[in-house]
XYZ file of C-alpha atoms in Angstrom:
250
model
C 0.000 0.000 0.000
C 2.865 2.342 0.859
C 4.487 1.572 -2.474
C 1.277 2.360 -4.325
C 0.923 5.605 -2.384
C 4.461 6.613 -3.332
C 3.744 5.869 -6.989
C 0.579 7.953 -6.806
C 2.449 10.816 -5.126
C 5.220 10.732 -7.748
C 2.608 10.729 -10.502
C 0.889 13.740 -8.989
C 4.207 15.593 -8.720
C 5.084 14.808 -12.317
C 1.651 15.973 -13.422
C 2.097 19.242 -11.538
C 5.538 19.750 -13.038
C 4.233 19.041 -16.524
C 1.320 21.397 -15.984
C 3.674 24.104 -14.701
C 5.987 23.662 -17.685
C 3.031 23.858 -20.054
C 1.734 27.031 -18.392
C 5.201 28.593 -18.516
C 5.470 27.764 -22.227
C 2.026 29.245 -22.862
C 3.013 32.372 -20.913
C 6.190 32.739 -22.997
C 4.248 32.340 -26.221
C 1.623 34.845 -25.067
C 4.312 37.331 -24.044
C 6.032 36.937 -27.416
C 2.743 37.515 -29.259
C 1.944 40.553 -27.104
C 5.388 42.047 -27.659
C 5.138 41.512 -31.421
C 1.617 42.974 -31.456
C 2.695 45.979 -29.399
C 5.726 46.579 -31.634
C 3.496 46.511 -34.708
C 1.130 49.039 -33.134
C 4.041 51.314 -32.235
C 5.308 51.187 -35.838
C 1.861 52.080 -37.154
C 1.590 55.014 -34.749
C 5.062 56.205 -35.775
C 4.173 56.031 -39.492
C 0.900 57.848 -38.885
C 2.711 60.522 -36.876
C 5.403 60.977 -39.537
C 2.718 61.348 -42.204
C 1.026 64.066 -40.146
C 4.316 65.931 -39.673
C 5.258 66.020 -43.361
C 1.694 67.015 -44.268
C 2.623 70.593 -43.370
C 4.589 70.810 -46.623
C 1.269 70.654 -48.494
C 0.781 74.267 -47.441
C 3.748 75.245 -49.616
C 1.482 76.695 -52.299
C 0.497 79.454 -49.853
C 4.080 80.718 -49.574
C 5.909 81.700 -52.754
C 9.448 83.055 -52.805
C 9.356 83.613 -49.073
C 6.146 85.639 -49.071
C 2.686 84.510 -47.903
C -0.351 84.706 -50.154
C -3.783 86.128 -49.474
C -6.410 84.952 -47.001
C -8.176 83.206 -49.907
C -4.930 81.456 -50.908
C -4.495 80.217 -47.365
C -8.094 79.029 -47.154
C -7.694 77.008 -50.367
C -4.441 75.364 -49.241
C -5.790 74.656 -45.746
C -9.056 73.189 -47.045
C -7.155 70.726 -49.223
C -5.014 69.645 -46.284
C -7.929 69.327 -43.858
C -9.958 67.329 -46.388
C -7.077 64.919 -47.005
C -6.142 64.340 -43.360
C -8.672 63.694 -40.590
C -5.975 63.806 -37.909
C -5.499 67.543 -38.455
C -7.926 69.797 -36.607
C -6.669 73.248 -37.589
C -4.173 75.148 -39.715
C -2.742 78.606 -38.903
C -0.672 81.283 -40.598
C 1.276 83.218 -37.971
C 3.203 86.300 -39.197
C 6.323 87.502 -37.439
C 5.688 91.116 -36.382
C 7.610 93.881 -34.704
C 5.667 96.040 -32.223
C 5.541 98.831 -34.815
C 3.789 96.536 -37.310
C 1.060 95.528 -34.890
C -1.433 98.352 -35.659
C -1.146 97.734 -39.407
C -2.039 94.055 -39.076
C -4.856 94.653 -36.629
C -6.388 97.305 -38.895
C -5.964 95.121 -41.999
C -7.714 92.179 -40.300
C -10.579 94.387 -39.175
C -10.896 95.861 -42.667
C -11.084 92.295 -44.043
C -14.198 91.667 -41.938
C -12.727 90.345 -38.697
C -14.376 92.869 -36.399
C -12.566 93.343 -33.126
C -9.403 91.534 -34.236
C -6.567 92.299 -31.861
C -3.390 90.607 -30.761
C -3.787 88.950 -27.371
C -2.012 86.753 -24.850
C -3.300 83.363 -23.712
C -3.233 83.059 -19.930
C -2.621 79.824 -18.026
C -6.320 79.595 -17.122
C -7.319 79.723 -20.818
C -8.478 83.333 -20.765
C -7.311 85.771 -23.447
C -6.226 89.332 -22.780
C -4.982 92.007 -25.194
C -1.196 92.033 -25.461
C 0.089 95.167 -23.689
C 0.791 98.116 -25.991
C 3.518 98.735 -26.795
C 4.735 95.153 -26.534
C 8.385 94.888 -25.548
C 9.004 91.921 -27.832
C 8.309 90.655 -31.321
C 4.916 89.038 -31.870
C 3.640 85.796 -33.443
C -0.160 86.212 -33.642
C -2.562 83.828 -35.372
C -3.638 85.815 -38.449
C -5.252 83.224 -40.745
C -6.994 80.137 -39.370
C -8.984 77.260 -40.817
C -11.581 75.961 -40.315
C -12.670 79.480 -39.443
C -15.945 78.761 -37.564
C -14.178 76.547 -35.009
C -10.985 78.619 -34.761
C -12.242 82.192 -34.827
C -11.968 82.627 -31.058
C -8.169 82.119 -31.116
C -7.503 84.589 -33.932
C -4.930 87.082 -32.712
C -3.445 84.833 -30.009
C 0.295 85.463 -29.804
C 1.682 81.928 -29.843
C 4.873 83.043 -28.150
C 2.781 84.005 -25.123
C 1.939 80.303 -24.605
C 4.675 78.739 -22.412
C 4.079 75.211 -23.779
C 4.897 76.410 -27.299
C 7.921 78.635 -26.740
C 10.695 76.027 -26.855
C 9.234 74.384 -29.963
C 8.914 77.730 -31.752
C 12.533 78.627 -31.007
C 13.754 75.250 -32.289
C 11.611 75.437 -35.433
C 12.961 78.910 -36.244
C 16.612 78.177 -35.487
C 16.786 74.696 -37.044
C 14.696 75.385 -40.150
C 12.618 72.206 -40.050
C 9.149 71.195 -38.815
C 9.132 70.760 -35.040
C 6.381 69.240 -32.897
C 5.325 70.033 -29.340
C 4.248 67.652 -26.642
C 0.481 67.314 -26.264
C -1.227 70.607 -25.432
C -4.722 71.537 -24.270
C -6.098 74.235 -26.616
C -8.998 76.608 -25.824
C -11.185 75.677 -28.790
C -11.078 71.936 -28.048
C -13.341 69.963 -25.681
C -12.135 69.428 -22.087
C -9.598 66.630 -21.911
C -8.737 66.732 -25.616
C -5.087 67.263 -26.560
C -3.356 68.368 -29.753
C 0.207 68.449 -31.047
C 1.446 71.708 -32.595
C 3.514 71.081 -35.724
C 5.451 74.287 -36.454
C 7.313 75.159 -39.655
C 9.197 78.446 -40.022
C 9.028 80.480 -43.251
C 11.959 82.723 -44.202
C 12.416 85.597 -46.659
C 15.347 83.732 -48.274
C 16.463 80.132 -48.684
C 18.857 79.391 -45.821
C 20.915 76.218 -45.559
C 23.497 74.935 -43.136
C 23.833 75.097 -39.382
C 25.924 76.849 -36.787
C 25.451 79.944 -34.653
C 25.632 82.414 -37.552
C 23.100 80.444 -39.607
C 20.673 80.244 -36.690
C 20.944 83.980 -36.139
C 20.334 84.577 -39.849
C 17.193 82.434 -39.672
C 15.895 84.541 -36.787
C 16.562 87.726 -38.749
C 14.914 86.444 -41.954
C 11.831 84.965 -40.282
C 8.621 85.879 -42.110
C 6.235 83.757 -40.064
C 5.110 80.287 -39.055
C 2.887 77.687 -40.656
C 1.199 75.700 -37.897
C -0.769 72.464 -38.094
C -2.669 71.066 -35.104
C -2.724 67.250 -34.913
C -5.460 65.507 -32.899
C -3.822 63.010 -30.542
C -6.943 60.857 -30.110
C -7.763 60.781 -33.821
C -4.191 59.854 -34.729
C -4.077 56.952 -32.270
C -7.524 55.688 -33.227
C -6.699 55.845 -36.921
C -3.424 53.968 -36.446
C -4.943 51.241 -34.268
C -8.343 50.643 -35.857
C -7.036 47.559 -37.681
C -6.544 45.750 -34.376
C -9.104 44.028 -32.202
C -9.601 45.615 -28.772
C -7.622 44.237 -25.881
C -4.459 46.319 -25.592
C -4.625 49.855 -24.279
C -2.151 52.482 -25.475
C -1.064 55.231 -23.059
């Protein structure tokens, strides 16, 4: 009887060991599949993001020989971009102004039908206040915006007054290539929604190279900024809609 009990005990132990080995193998296979699945999702998000970044070059028809076109030219170029890319929520033209140029631009915008247009700062609480006059710095106000009905309330906002955008603007101007912010809450969007600002500097002349002198020349020749707002939620959903639910992306 003792012998039979020992055999039974050994059999139970072997069964447990076999079961444990099987579970460990299944866990390894599951982990491998999850890692491969996650890597594929990351690649899709990266490709989607890269496509959104280079999309800003489609606004090139608005700027010719270093000079921006009309409001109608901008509207046409922006409409084509917005129609072609659902991830993009807004497109801005942001001129680079000295304090002396401010009254001219404000009056021109008002004459074009934008009653009450004025350059303003965006406070941390989301409120907007007129930029002090005279401003002691150069200005980067939103001058053209599409789609206009949704973006009209931010017309005139000096983007350099927004702390979350300052570093990205400086890099875009000095490096001469599109530069993207971290996710930002923007006043025209619903609570909790976030966007990425993709910023491309426009210069009066073609400038190549790098180095301190070249960066200073870019600052001096800055005409303005083309800005594209990328919806974070739309970009992720569009990149991941081919996959069944089950893995959350944060």
